[in-house]
Amino acid sequence: TEHNEDICHGLIAFNHLQDIEPEFQIIYDTQGWYSFRRYFLGLYPKNAEFYIEECRKYFPNLEFHNNTISTIKSIIKSFPNKVIYHLAALNDKFKESQDGIRNRQQVLDHFSGNCSLDEKASLEGHAERKPFFTFDFINDEGVKQNVCCEPHLKLCRSDAPGDNTYYQNRIYFHEGFENIRKNKILIGHIGEHINFN
């Protein structure tokens, strides 16, 4: 059970084990490995550069814009677990809500309910604001492609017990394109609500 920001221990098991605590430290498969690493990243985020580099490893269905390293700095100390929870939902569950029948907002509503998010994921309501959350991602041809990361998840409550403050933090993302990293979900911003002034 010994762990700190430099070391953690887990148990790799080929068969189900009972009565082993803590359960999160038993790794049965790849998903268990991701959960194990995400758990400790939430506990020990260190700094923004480390945190985003680790996210790139343990959220294989997400593509992080380098912008996220600077934007997460303002919330990294108070929201590391909340960010992990929302990124895990995007990585592990978002594609399940894209059934080809639901429109974009319906996909976000279904996803929000399916993942028990604090608040519903939503779209930006003002077209004139879209340039503020448009980011350039490198496509498969090596060319910068502007991507409007309009959908966003709301990070309204910090990790601190007893903190009842309502925050305006966001994860801005795009559902992905076939020609950018094989349709990974694109993360453009993690941090405070983008100021449009």
PDB file of C-alpha atoms in Angstrom:
ATOM      1  CA  THR A   1       0.000   0.000   0.000  1.00  0.00           C
ATOM      2  CA  GLU A   2       3.043   2.306   0.048  1.00  0.00           C
ATOM      3  CA  HIS A   3       2.792   5.125  -2.468  1.00  0.00           C
ATOM      4  CA  ASN A   4       3.914   8.703  -3.042  1.00  0.00           C
ATOM      5  CA  GLU A   5       4.519  10.959  -6.045  1.00  0.00           C
ATOM      6  CA  ASP A   6       7.553   8.889  -7.081  1.00  0.00           C
ATOM      7  CA  ILE A   7       6.382   5.317  -6.454  1.00  0.00           C
ATOM      8  CA  CYS A   8       3.219   3.227  -6.435  1.00  0.00           C
ATOM      9  CA  HIS A   9       2.613  -0.502  -6.288  1.00  0.00           C
ATOM     10  CA  GLY A  10       0.079  -2.731  -7.963  1.00  0.00           C
ATOM     11  CA  LEU A  11      -0.601  -6.421  -8.341  1.00  0.00           C
ATOM     12  CA  ILE A  12      -1.001  -7.996 -11.781  1.00  0.00           C
ATOM     13  CA  ALA A  13      -3.439 -10.900 -11.571  1.00  0.00           C
ATOM     14  CA  PHE A  14      -4.534 -13.463 -14.148  1.00  0.00           C
ATOM     15  CA  ASN A  15      -7.474 -14.726 -12.102  1.00  0.00           C
ATOM     16  CA  HIS A  16     -10.004 -12.823  -9.991  1.00  0.00           C
ATOM     17  CA  LEU A  17      -8.760 -12.199  -6.450  1.00  0.00           C
ATOM     18  CA  GLN A  18     -11.059 -11.688  -3.498  1.00  0.00           C
ATOM     19  CA  ASP A  19     -10.576  -9.846  -0.237  1.00  0.00           C
ATOM     20  CA  ILE A  20      -7.585  -7.850  -1.454  1.00  0.00           C
ATOM     21  CA  GLU A  21      -7.528  -4.189  -0.490  1.00  0.00           C
ATOM     22  CA  PRO A  22      -7.293  -1.716  -2.024  1.00  0.00           C
ATOM     23  CA  GLU A  23      -9.102  -3.113  -5.060  1.00  0.00           C
ATOM     24  CA  PHE A  24      -7.920  -0.335  -7.414  1.00  0.00           C
ATOM     25  CA  GLN A  25      -4.371  -1.678  -7.119  1.00  0.00           C
ATOM     26  CA  ILE A  26      -5.220  -5.043  -8.714  1.00  0.00           C
ATOM     27  CA  ILE A  27      -4.604  -5.032 -12.459  1.00  0.00           C
ATOM     28  CA  TYR A  28      -6.342  -7.691 -14.542  1.00  0.00           C
ATOM     29  CA  ASP A  29      -6.179  -6.156 -18.012  1.00  0.00           C
ATOM     30  CA  THR A  30      -5.280  -3.057 -20.015  1.00  0.00           C
ATOM     31  CA  GLN A  31      -8.292  -1.129 -18.714  1.00  0.00           C
ATOM     32  CA  GLY A  32      -7.241  -1.977 -15.165  1.00  0.00           C
ATOM     33  CA  TRP A  33      -3.761  -0.640 -15.912  1.00  0.00           C
ATOM     34  CA  TYR A  34      -5.243   2.624 -17.185  1.00  0.00           C
ATOM     35  CA  SER A  35      -7.474   2.929 -14.103  1.00  0.00           C
ATOM     36  CA  PHE A  36      -4.513   2.244 -11.811  1.00  0.00           C
ATOM     37  CA  ARG A  37      -2.320   4.877 -13.467  1.00  0.00           C
ATOM     38  CA  ARG A  38      -5.158   7.425 -13.647  1.00  0.00           C
ATOM     39  CA  TYR A  39      -5.861   6.971  -9.947  1.00  0.00           C
ATOM     40  CA  PHE A  40      -2.299   7.834  -8.968  1.00  0.00           C
ATOM     41  CA  LEU A  41      -2.123  10.693 -11.464  1.00  0.00           C
ATOM     42  CA  GLY A  42      -5.138  12.206  -9.698  1.00  0.00           C
ATOM     43  CA  LEU A  43      -3.393  11.814  -6.340  1.00  0.00           C
ATOM     44  CA  TYR A  44      -0.013  13.099  -7.499  1.00  0.00           C
ATOM     45  CA  PRO A  45      -0.395  15.481 -10.450  1.00  0.00           C
ATOM     46  CA  LYS A  46       3.052  17.077  -9.830  1.00  0.00           C
ATOM     47  CA  ASN A  47       2.867  19.861 -12.446  1.00  0.00           C
ATOM     48  CA  ALA A  48       1.045  20.719 -15.672  1.00  0.00           C
ATOM     49  CA  GLU A  49       3.695  19.329 -18.031  1.00  0.00           C
ATOM     50  CA  PHE A  50       3.909  16.004 -16.200  1.00  0.00           C
ATOM     51  CA  TYR A  51       0.131  15.754 -15.848  1.00  0.00           C
ATOM     52  CA  ILE A  52      -0.642  16.262 -19.550  1.00  0.00           C
ATOM     53  CA  GLU A  53       2.186  13.950 -20.652  1.00  0.00           C
ATOM     54  CA  GLU A  54       0.787  11.235 -18.391  1.00  0.00           C
ATOM     55  CA  CYS A  55      -2.724  11.896 -19.707  1.00  0.00           C
ATOM     56  CA  ARG A  56      -1.400  11.296 -23.222  1.00  0.00           C
ATOM     57  CA  LYS A  57      -0.317   7.816 -22.108  1.00  0.00           C
ATOM     58  CA  TYR A  58      -3.353   6.760 -20.115  1.00  0.00           C
ATOM     59  CA  PHE A  59      -6.158   8.173 -22.248  1.00  0.00           C
ATOM     60  CA  PRO A  60      -5.371   6.519 -25.602  1.00  0.00           C
ATOM     61  CA  ASN A  61      -8.585   7.696 -27.295  1.00  0.00           C
ATOM     62  CA  LEU A  62      -7.825  11.370 -26.647  1.00  0.00           C
ATOM     63  CA  GLU A  63      -5.469  13.771 -28.421  1.00  0.00           C
ATOM     64  CA  PHE A  64      -4.260  16.676 -26.264  1.00  0.00           C
ATOM     65  CA  HIS A  65      -3.382  20.015 -27.837  1.00  0.00           C
ATOM     66  CA  ASN A  66      -0.191  21.493 -26.374  1.00  0.00           C
ATOM     67  CA  ASN A  67      -2.358  24.426 -25.251  1.00  0.00           C
ATOM     68  CA  THR A  68      -3.689  22.220 -22.444  1.00  0.00           C
ATOM     69  CA  ILE A  69      -0.320  22.371 -20.657  1.00  0.00           C
ATOM     70  CA  SER A  70      -0.635  26.114 -20.127  1.00  0.00           C
ATOM     71  CA  THR A  71      -4.394  26.234 -19.531  1.00  0.00           C
ATOM     72  CA  ILE A  72      -4.492  23.519 -16.867  1.00  0.00           C
ATOM     73  CA  LYS A  73      -1.891  25.274 -14.704  1.00  0.00           C
ATOM     74  CA  SER A  74      -4.484  27.452 -12.984  1.00  0.00           C
ATOM     75  CA  ILE A  75      -6.592  24.472 -11.815  1.00  0.00           C
ATOM     76  CA  ILE A  76      -4.118  21.576 -11.512  1.00  0.00           C
ATOM     77  CA  LYS A  77      -3.814  21.770  -7.719  1.00  0.00           C
ATOM     78  CA  SER A  78      -7.551  21.896  -6.973  1.00  0.00           C
ATOM     79  CA  PHE A  79      -9.074  19.765  -9.757  1.00  0.00           C
ATOM     80  CA  PRO A  80      -6.726  16.850 -10.630  1.00  0.00           C
ATOM     81  CA  ASN A  81      -9.249  14.114  -9.795  1.00  0.00           C
ATOM     82  CA  LYS A  82     -12.192  15.965 -11.316  1.00  0.00           C
ATOM     83  CA  VAL A  83     -10.264  16.347 -14.571  1.00  0.00           C
ATOM     84  CA  ILE A  84      -9.290  12.650 -14.527  1.00  0.00           C
ATOM     85  CA  TYR A  85     -12.934  11.645 -13.997  1.00  0.00           C
ATOM     86  CA  HIS A  86     -14.140  13.698 -16.959  1.00  0.00           C
ATOM     87  CA  LEU A  87     -11.283  12.637 -19.244  1.00  0.00           C
ATOM     88  CA  ALA A  88     -11.944   8.991 -18.351  1.00  0.00           C
ATOM     89  CA  ALA A  89     -15.599   9.460 -19.263  1.00  0.00           C
ATOM     90  CA  LEU A  90     -14.621  10.973 -22.631  1.00  0.00           C
ATOM     91  CA  ASN A  91     -12.006   8.319 -23.319  1.00  0.00           C
ATOM     92  CA  ASP A  92     -14.005   5.283 -22.206  1.00  0.00           C
ATOM     93  CA  LYS A  93     -17.659   6.156 -22.834  1.00  0.00           C
ATOM     94  CA  PHE A  94     -18.175   9.006 -25.297  1.00  0.00           C
ATOM     95  CA  LYS A  95     -18.206   6.947 -28.495  1.00  0.00           C
ATOM     96  CA  GLU A  96     -21.003   4.767 -27.033  1.00  0.00           C
ATOM     97  CA  SER A  97     -23.342   7.772 -27.232  1.00  0.00           C
ATOM     98  CA  GLN A  98     -22.622   8.367 -30.924  1.00  0.00           C
ATOM     99  CA  ASP A  99     -25.154   6.025 -32.478  1.00  0.00           C
ATOM    100  CA  GLY A 100     -25.633   7.853 -35.774  1.00  0.00           C
ATOM    101  CA  ILE A 101     -29.223   8.747 -34.844  1.00  0.00           C
ATOM    102  CA  ARG A 102     -28.755  11.369 -32.132  1.00  0.00           C
ATOM    103  CA  ASN A 103     -27.836  14.918 -33.127  1.00  0.00           C
ATOM    104  CA  ARG A 104     -24.823  16.582 -31.533  1.00  0.00           C
ATOM    105  CA  GLN A 105     -26.656  17.963 -28.481  1.00  0.00           C
ATOM    106  CA  GLN A 106     -28.504  14.677 -27.969  1.00  0.00           C
ATOM    107  CA  VAL A 107     -25.175  12.833 -28.007  1.00  0.00           C
ATOM    108  CA  LEU A 108     -23.867  15.205 -25.321  1.00  0.00           C
ATOM    109  CA  ASP A 109     -27.044  14.771 -23.235  1.00  0.00           C
ATOM    110  CA  HIS A 110     -26.897  10.978 -23.475  1.00  0.00           C
ATOM    111  CA  PHE A 111     -23.185  10.957 -22.646  1.00  0.00           C
ATOM    112  CA  SER A 112     -23.682  13.260 -19.633  1.00  0.00           C
ATOM    113  CA  GLY A 113     -26.407  11.052 -18.185  1.00  0.00           C
ATOM    114  CA  ASN A 114     -24.570   7.836 -18.976  1.00  0.00           C
ATOM    115  CA  CYS A 115     -21.475   9.049 -17.106  1.00  0.00           C
ATOM    116  CA  SER A 116     -23.201  10.831 -14.208  1.00  0.00           C
ATOM    117  CA  LEU A 117     -21.417  14.111 -14.856  1.00  0.00           C
ATOM    118  CA  ASP A 118     -21.992  16.953 -12.402  1.00  0.00           C
ATOM    119  CA  GLU A 119     -23.509  19.063 -15.164  1.00  0.00           C
ATOM    120  CA  LYS A 120     -24.562  18.317 -18.715  1.00  0.00           C
ATOM    121  CA  ALA A 121     -21.995  18.694 -21.452  1.00  0.00           C
ATOM    122  CA  SER A 122     -23.061  21.482 -23.770  1.00  0.00           C
ATOM    123  CA  LEU A 123     -22.315  23.476 -26.900  1.00  0.00           C
ATOM    124  CA  GLU A 124     -21.369  27.141 -27.153  1.00  0.00           C
ATOM    125  CA  GLY A 125     -24.455  29.214 -27.836  1.00  0.00           C
ATOM    126  CA  HIS A 126     -22.823  32.214 -29.518  1.00  0.00           C
ATOM    127  CA  ALA A 127     -21.286  31.765 -32.965  1.00  0.00           C
ATOM    128  CA  GLU A 128     -19.122  34.879 -32.612  1.00  0.00           C
ATOM    129  CA  ARG A 129     -17.242  33.238 -29.726  1.00  0.00           C
ATOM    130  CA  LYS A 130     -16.157  30.143 -31.650  1.00  0.00           C
ATOM    131  CA  PRO A 131     -12.751  31.524 -32.724  1.00  0.00           C
ATOM    132  CA  PHE A 132     -11.760  31.655 -29.036  1.00  0.00           C
ATOM    133  CA  PHE A 133     -11.922  27.869 -28.745  1.00  0.00           C
ATOM    134  CA  THR A 134     -10.619  26.963 -32.179  1.00  0.00           C
ATOM    135  CA  PHE A 135      -7.256  25.218 -32.075  1.00  0.00           C
ATOM    136  CA  ASP A 136      -4.919  23.963 -34.765  1.00  0.00           C
ATOM    137  CA  PHE A 137      -4.253  20.231 -34.746  1.00  0.00           C
ATOM    138  CA  ILE A 138      -1.839  18.511 -37.109  1.00  0.00           C
ATOM    139  CA  ASN A 139      -3.708  16.200 -39.486  1.00  0.00           C
ATOM    140  CA  ASP A 140      -2.420  12.984 -41.064  1.00  0.00           C
ATOM    141  CA  GLU A 141      -0.915  14.942 -43.961  1.00  0.00           C
ATOM    142  CA  GLY A 142       1.185  16.970 -41.507  1.00  0.00           C
ATOM    143  CA  VAL A 143      -0.862  20.127 -42.102  1.00  0.00           C
ATOM    144  CA  LYS A 144      -2.362  22.334 -39.404  1.00  0.00           C
ATOM    145  CA  GLN A 145      -6.147  22.018 -39.358  1.00  0.00           C
ATOM    146  CA  ASN A 146      -8.338  24.447 -37.409  1.00  0.00           C
ATOM    147  CA  VAL A 147     -10.714  22.593 -35.117  1.00  0.00           C
ATOM    148  CA  CYS A 148     -13.503  24.301 -33.205  1.00  0.00           C
ATOM    149  CA  CYS A 149     -13.640  22.573 -29.815  1.00  0.00           C
ATOM    150  CA  GLU A 150     -17.157  23.765 -29.118  1.00  0.00           C
ATOM    151  CA  PRO A 151     -18.500  20.949 -26.906  1.00  0.00           C
ATOM    152  CA  HIS A 152     -17.402  21.339 -23.329  1.00  0.00           C
ATOM    153  CA  LEU A 153     -17.560  19.573 -19.992  1.00  0.00           C
ATOM    154  CA  LYS A 154     -18.091  21.675 -16.901  1.00  0.00           C
ATOM    155  CA  LEU A 155     -15.755  21.294 -13.933  1.00  0.00           C
ATOM    156  CA  CYS A 156     -17.881  23.013 -11.325  1.00  0.00           C
ATOM    157  CA  ARG A 157     -16.695  21.438  -8.071  1.00  0.00           C
ATOM    158  CA  SER A 158     -13.110  21.106  -6.887  1.00  0.00           C
ATOM    159  CA  ASP A 159     -11.585  18.011  -5.293  1.00  0.00           C
ATOM    160  CA  ALA A 160     -11.377  19.737  -1.892  1.00  0.00           C
ATOM    161  CA  PRO A 161     -13.791  18.281   0.692  1.00  0.00           C
ATOM    162  CA  GLY A 162     -16.195  20.921   1.955  1.00  0.00           C
ATOM    163  CA  ASP A 163     -15.494  23.346  -0.887  1.00  0.00           C
ATOM    164  CA  ASN A 164     -18.967  24.481  -1.950  1.00  0.00           C
ATOM    165  CA  THR A 165     -17.741  27.084  -4.438  1.00  0.00           C
ATOM    166  CA  TYR A 166     -19.235  26.824  -7.922  1.00  0.00           C
ATOM    167  CA  TYR A 167     -16.433  27.088 -10.482  1.00  0.00           C
ATOM    168  CA  GLN A 168     -16.550  27.939 -14.184  1.00  0.00           C
ATOM    169  CA  ASN A 169     -13.806  25.562 -15.352  1.00  0.00           C
ATOM    170  CA  ARG A 170     -14.116  23.666 -18.619  1.00  0.00           C
ATOM    171  CA  ILE A 171     -12.750  20.942 -20.858  1.00  0.00           C
ATOM    172  CA  TYR A 172     -13.289  22.019 -24.472  1.00  0.00           C
ATOM    173  CA  PHE A 173     -13.131  19.189 -26.996  1.00  0.00           C
ATOM    174  CA  HIS A 174     -14.146  18.004 -30.442  1.00  0.00           C
ATOM    175  CA  GLU A 175     -15.568  14.595 -31.306  1.00  0.00           C
ATOM    176  CA  GLY A 176     -12.739  13.951 -33.766  1.00  0.00           C
ATOM    177  CA  PHE A 177     -11.965  13.649 -37.465  1.00  0.00           C
ATOM    178  CA  GLU A 178     -10.894  10.609 -39.463  1.00  0.00           C
ATOM    179  CA  ASN A 179      -7.869  12.495 -40.779  1.00  0.00           C
ATOM    180  CA  ILE A 180      -6.544  13.531 -37.346  1.00  0.00           C
ATOM    181  CA  ARG A 181      -5.051  10.713 -35.285  1.00  0.00           C
ATOM    182  CA  LYS A 182      -7.640   8.186 -36.469  1.00  0.00           C
ATOM    183  CA  ASN A 183     -10.687   9.954 -35.074  1.00  0.00           C
ATOM    184  CA  LYS A 184      -9.408  10.481 -31.542  1.00  0.00           C
ATOM    185  CA  ILE A 185     -11.372  12.946 -29.420  1.00  0.00           C
ATOM    186  CA  LEU A 186      -9.488  16.255 -29.595  1.00  0.00           C
ATOM    187  CA  ILE A 187      -8.895  18.152 -26.347  1.00  0.00           C
ATOM    188  CA  GLY A 188      -8.211  21.838 -26.962  1.00  0.00           C
ATOM    189  CA  HIS A 189      -8.436  23.394 -23.498  1.00  0.00           C
ATOM    190  CA  ILE A 190      -8.570  22.253 -19.872  1.00  0.00           C
ATOM    191  CA  GLY A 191      -8.876  25.067 -17.379  1.00  0.00           C
ATOM    192  CA  GLU A 192     -10.777  28.195 -16.535  1.00  0.00           C
ATOM    193  CA  HIS A 193     -13.733  29.276 -18.633  1.00  0.00           C
ATOM    194  CA  ILE A 194     -12.322  30.962 -21.716  1.00  0.00           C
ATOM    195  CA  ASN A 195     -12.607  34.729 -21.370  1.00  0.00           C
ATOM    196  CA  PHE A 196     -14.148  36.238 -24.498  1.00  0.00           C
ATOM    197  CA  ASN A 197     -13.242  39.885 -23.756  1.00  0.00           C
TER     198      ASN A 197
END
